[in-house]
Amino acid sequence: MTGEPRRRGRPARTSADEGPGARERILLAARAEFAERGYDRTTMRGIARAAGVDAALVHHYFGTKDDIFAASVEVSFEPALVVPTILGPSTEGIGERLARYFVAVWENPVSRAPMLAVIRSALTHEGAAKVMRAFVARRLLERVAAELEVPDARFRAELAASQMVGIAMLRYVLKVEPLASADPEEIVRMVAPTLQRYLTEPGPSPGTGPSSGGAAGPDATTDDVAGPGPGGAAGGTED
């Protein structure tokens, strides 16, 4: 049988592969694949096929599946652009700005689809959960808290994250009523004061916090706070 022998190895790159829009096409394809198939069933080859590029180019731009998954999350939030907006000119109103931004991301169908994939995948796959932890807690909320120069920035960021991720789960994933049908403005109005308190309220005075060993309140008597007495009884004698 005659004819030119089949060439083996990686397919030659085309001008479409290496064009200036290749990375953006890959990222858009990845978002669609993760949203439709979830983390587990999405593959780098599938992303490449959907983007119309060589699979090696996906690895070149994004490395691993975790990396491109993280990039898909980031393009929905754009933390580098939004953090200055959330911080604003002062700390006043930061809770409302953060709540409004988060709700807006989820209310937008374009950004909601990949975020649903993130949430659902994080419940069953440690790789996806790791991406979500890294992004929500550190890339966004900790950057906000750190700029506020408040104590316990990491803890505050995690508390704020717990509020917003919980809302996302109940409203958009589980669709629990009445939250699932609530007006977005009402959600912002109710949640903003809590986020404001988490991110800006001064910490407790020294010796009065939960790690201080249980300091007595203002109405405590000397018997209430006395050390162990004779016989090992704290604050008094045995009955």
Short mmCIF file of C-alpha atoms in Angstrom, two decimals:
data_model
loop_
_atom_site.label_atom_id
_atom_site.label_comp_id
_atom_site.label_asym_id
_atom_site.label_seq_id
_atom_site.Cartn_x
_atom_site.Cartn_y
_atom_site.Cartn_z
CA MET A 1 0.00 0.00 0.00
CA THR A 2 1.44 3.31 -1.07
CA GLY A 3 0.99 6.78 0.33
CA GLU A 4 2.61 9.13 2.77
CA PRO A 5 3.23 7.46 6.16
CA ARG A 6 1.28 8.77 9.14
CA ARG A 7 3.29 11.09 11.34
CA ARG A 8 3.34 10.36 15.02
CA GLY A 9 3.79 12.68 17.95
CA ARG A 10 2.16 15.92 19.03
CA PRO A 11 0.06 17.66 16.35
CA ALA A 12 1.58 20.78 14.90
CA ARG A 13 0.32 24.03 16.40
CA THR A 14 -1.81 26.20 14.19
CA SER A 15 -2.04 29.97 14.11
CA ALA A 16 -5.32 29.64 16.03
CA ASP A 17 -3.48 27.76 18.79
CA GLU A 18 -0.90 30.46 19.25
CA GLY A 19 -3.03 33.52 18.59
CA PRO A 20 -3.50 36.23 21.21
CA GLY A 21 -6.97 34.94 22.10
CA ALA A 22 -5.95 31.31 22.70
CA ARG A 23 -5.63 31.65 26.47
CA GLU A 24 -9.00 33.37 26.74
CA ARG A 25 -10.67 30.69 24.60
CA ILE A 26 -9.19 27.97 26.78
CA LEU A 27 -10.40 29.67 29.94
CA LEU A 28 -13.92 30.15 28.58
CA ALA A 29 -14.01 26.52 27.48
CA ALA A 30 -12.80 25.42 30.92
CA ARG A 31 -15.53 27.39 32.67
CA ALA A 32 -18.16 25.78 30.45
CA GLU A 33 -16.73 22.29 30.93
CA PHE A 34 -16.53 22.59 34.72
CA ALA A 35 -20.05 24.02 34.88
CA GLU A 36 -21.50 21.25 32.72
CA ARG A 37 -19.47 18.24 33.85
CA GLY A 38 -18.23 19.13 37.32
CA TYR A 39 -14.66 18.82 38.51
CA ASP A 40 -14.30 15.04 38.42
CA ARG A 41 -15.51 14.49 34.85
CA THR A 42 -13.72 17.47 33.32
CA THR A 43 -10.40 16.65 31.65
CA MET A 44 -7.61 18.74 30.20
CA ARG A 45 -8.15 17.03 26.83
CA GLY A 46 -11.84 17.83 26.96
CA ILE A 47 -11.08 21.48 27.66
CA ALA A 48 -8.61 21.55 24.76
CA ARG A 49 -11.15 19.95 22.43
CA ALA A 50 -13.83 22.46 23.42
CA ALA A 51 -11.39 25.35 22.88
CA GLY A 52 -10.15 23.96 19.57
CA VAL A 53 -6.48 23.85 20.60
CA ASP A 54 -3.75 21.31 21.24
CA ALA A 55 -3.99 19.79 24.73
CA ALA A 56 -0.35 20.69 25.33
CA LEU A 57 -1.29 24.35 25.03
CA VAL A 58 -3.74 24.02 27.94
CA HIS A 59 -0.90 22.68 30.10
CA HIS A 60 1.38 25.43 28.83
CA TYR A 61 -0.95 28.23 29.92
CA PHE A 62 -2.47 26.71 33.08
CA GLY A 63 -0.36 23.77 34.29
CA THR A 64 -2.65 21.29 36.06
CA LYS A 65 -6.40 20.82 36.25
CA ASP A 66 -6.37 22.40 39.71
CA ASP A 67 -4.65 25.46 38.23
CA ILE A 68 -7.17 25.95 35.44
CA PHE A 69 -10.01 25.29 37.88
CA ALA A 70 -8.64 28.05 40.12
CA ALA A 71 -8.36 30.37 37.12
CA SER A 72 -11.99 29.65 36.26
CA VAL A 73 -13.01 30.69 39.77
CA GLU A 74 -10.85 33.80 39.72
CA VAL A 75 -12.21 35.09 36.43
CA SER A 76 -15.69 35.12 38.00
CA PHE A 77 -14.58 37.14 41.04
CA GLU A 78 -11.67 39.25 39.68
CA PRO A 79 -10.28 39.96 43.16
CA ALA A 80 -7.56 42.34 41.95
CA LEU A 81 -10.25 44.65 40.60
CA VAL A 82 -12.92 44.25 43.25
CA VAL A 83 -10.92 44.44 46.50
CA PRO A 84 -10.23 48.19 46.19
CA THR A 85 -13.91 48.74 45.44
CA ILE A 86 -15.00 46.74 48.48
CA LEU A 87 -12.55 48.59 50.72
CA GLY A 88 -13.76 51.95 49.45
CA PRO A 89 -12.71 55.29 50.88
CA SER A 90 -13.33 54.15 54.47
CA THR A 91 -14.46 51.14 56.48
CA GLU A 92 -17.95 52.57 56.78
CA GLY A 93 -20.27 50.47 54.63
CA ILE A 94 -17.75 47.75 53.83
CA GLY A 95 -20.17 45.03 54.96
CA GLU A 96 -22.79 46.24 52.50
CA ARG A 97 -20.28 46.55 49.65
CA LEU A 98 -18.98 43.03 50.26
CA ALA A 99 -22.48 41.52 50.51
CA ARG A 100 -23.66 43.36 47.41
CA TYR A 101 -20.65 42.21 45.40
CA PHE A 102 -21.00 38.57 46.45
CA VAL A 103 -24.73 38.46 45.75
CA ALA A 104 -24.21 40.15 42.37
CA VAL A 105 -21.71 37.46 41.33
CA TRP A 106 -24.24 34.75 42.14
CA GLU A 107 -27.20 36.56 40.60
CA ASN A 108 -25.36 36.88 37.26
CA PRO A 109 -26.08 33.68 35.24
CA VAL A 110 -22.71 33.94 33.48
CA SER A 111 -20.69 33.84 36.69
CA ARG A 112 -23.17 31.66 38.59
CA ALA A 113 -22.63 28.55 36.43
CA PRO A 114 -18.91 28.09 37.19
CA MET A 115 -19.48 28.99 40.82
CA LEU A 116 -22.15 26.30 41.11
CA ALA A 117 -19.59 23.87 39.70
CA VAL A 118 -17.12 25.02 42.36
CA ILE A 119 -19.57 24.57 45.23
CA ARG A 120 -20.84 21.19 44.08
CA SER A 121 -17.39 19.86 43.32
CA ALA A 122 -15.99 21.09 46.64
CA LEU A 123 -18.51 18.95 48.50
CA THR A 124 -17.16 15.73 47.01
CA HIS A 125 -13.62 16.38 45.76
CA GLU A 126 -10.71 17.52 47.91
CA GLY A 127 -8.94 19.18 44.97
CA ALA A 128 -11.93 21.42 44.32
CA ALA A 129 -12.38 22.07 48.04
CA LYS A 130 -8.75 23.15 48.27
CA VAL A 131 -9.22 25.60 45.41
CA MET A 132 -12.31 27.07 47.03
CA ARG A 133 -10.63 27.41 50.43
CA ALA A 134 -7.62 29.09 48.92
CA PHE A 135 -9.62 31.52 46.85
CA VAL A 136 -12.56 32.51 49.04
CA ALA A 137 -10.69 32.64 52.34
CA ARG A 138 -7.34 34.00 51.20
CA ARG A 139 -7.46 35.57 47.74
CA LEU A 140 -10.54 37.65 48.54
CA LEU A 141 -11.59 37.89 52.19
CA GLU A 142 -8.18 37.83 53.87
CA ARG A 143 -6.97 40.54 51.50
CA VAL A 144 -9.90 42.70 52.56
CA ALA A 145 -9.38 42.00 56.27
CA ALA A 146 -5.63 42.57 56.08
CA GLU A 147 -6.14 45.99 54.51
CA LEU A 148 -8.40 46.95 57.42
CA GLU A 149 -5.55 46.40 59.88
CA VAL A 150 -7.77 44.67 62.43
CA PRO A 151 -6.72 41.89 64.81
CA ASP A 152 -7.47 38.27 63.95
CA ALA A 153 -7.74 39.03 60.23
CA ARG A 154 -7.73 35.37 59.19
CA PHE A 155 -10.44 34.41 61.66
CA ARG A 156 -12.57 37.38 60.62
CA ALA A 157 -12.16 36.43 56.98
CA GLU A 158 -13.28 32.87 57.66
CA LEU A 159 -16.35 34.06 59.57
CA ALA A 160 -17.30 36.31 56.66
CA ALA A 161 -16.72 33.43 54.25
CA SER A 162 -18.94 31.15 56.32
CA GLN A 163 -21.80 33.61 55.99
CA MET A 164 -21.53 34.02 52.23
CA VAL A 165 -20.79 30.40 51.34
CA GLY A 166 -23.71 29.34 53.53
CA ILE A 167 -26.01 31.71 51.68
CA ALA A 168 -24.77 30.40 48.34
CA MET A 169 -25.42 26.80 49.42
CA LEU A 170 -28.94 27.41 50.70
CA ARG A 171 -30.08 29.84 48.00
CA TYR A 172 -28.45 28.60 44.81
CA VAL A 173 -27.56 24.93 45.40
CA LEU A 174 -30.18 23.54 47.80
CA LYS A 175 -32.75 26.26 46.93
CA VAL A 176 -34.23 26.36 50.41
CA GLU A 177 -37.25 28.64 50.74
CA PRO A 178 -37.85 31.42 51.54
CA LEU A 179 -34.18 32.30 51.00
CA ALA A 180 -34.18 30.90 47.45
CA SER A 181 -36.89 33.36 46.38
CA ALA A 182 -35.87 36.32 48.53
CA ASP A 183 -35.13 39.64 46.88
CA PRO A 184 -31.35 40.11 46.53
CA GLU A 185 -31.62 43.57 48.10
CA GLU A 186 -33.26 42.05 51.18
CA ILE A 187 -30.41 39.56 51.51
CA VAL A 188 -27.87 42.38 51.30
CA ARG A 189 -29.78 44.40 53.89
CA MET A 190 -29.89 41.52 56.37
CA VAL A 191 -26.35 40.21 55.89
CA ALA A 192 -24.40 43.48 55.58
CA PRO A 193 -24.44 44.39 59.30
CA THR A 194 -23.03 40.97 60.24
CA LEU A 195 -20.21 41.26 57.70
CA GLN A 196 -19.53 44.80 58.91
CA ARG A 197 -19.20 43.54 62.48
CA TYR A 198 -16.92 40.66 61.51
CA LEU A 199 -14.55 42.87 59.53
CA THR A 200 -14.42 46.10 61.52
CA GLU A 201 -15.67 45.72 65.10
CA PRO A 202 -12.82 46.17 67.60
CA GLY A 203 -11.67 43.02 69.31
CA PRO A 204 -12.33 42.31 73.00
CA SER A 205 -10.21 43.98 75.64
CA PRO A 206 -7.19 42.01 76.86
CA GLY A 207 -8.25 39.25 79.25
CA THR A 208 -11.93 39.25 78.23
CA GLY A 209 -11.86 37.20 75.03
CA PRO A 210 -12.75 33.52 74.64
CA SER A 211 -9.09 32.51 74.93
CA SER A 212 -8.56 34.29 78.24
CA GLY A 213 -9.71 31.31 80.30
CA GLY A 214 -13.26 32.53 80.98
CA ALA A 215 -12.93 35.90 82.67
CA ALA A 216 -15.72 36.86 85.03
CA GLY A 217 -18.41 39.29 83.97
CA PRO A 218 -19.02 42.69 85.60
CA ASP A 219 -21.49 41.29 88.13
CA ALA A 220 -19.17 38.57 89.41
CA THR A 221 -18.37 38.47 93.15
CA THR A 222 -15.08 37.64 94.76
CA ASP A 223 -16.43 34.19 95.62
CA ASP A 224 -17.19 33.60 91.92
CA VAL A 225 -13.61 34.22 90.86
CA ALA A 226 -11.70 32.91 93.89
CA GLY A 227 -9.08 30.31 93.28
CA PRO A 228 -9.26 26.75 94.61
CA GLY A 229 -9.79 26.75 98.35
CA PRO A 230 -8.88 24.15 100.93
CA GLY A 231 -9.92 20.69 99.89
CA GLY A 232 -9.93 21.58 96.21
CA ALA A 233 -13.34 23.34 96.13
CA ALA A 234 -13.31 26.46 93.98
CA GLY A 235 -14.75 29.62 95.48
CA GLY A 236 -16.17 28.31 98.77
CA THR A 237 -16.70 25.36 101.09
CA GLU A 238 -18.50 22.12 100.46
CA ASP A 239 -22.25 21.95 101.26
#
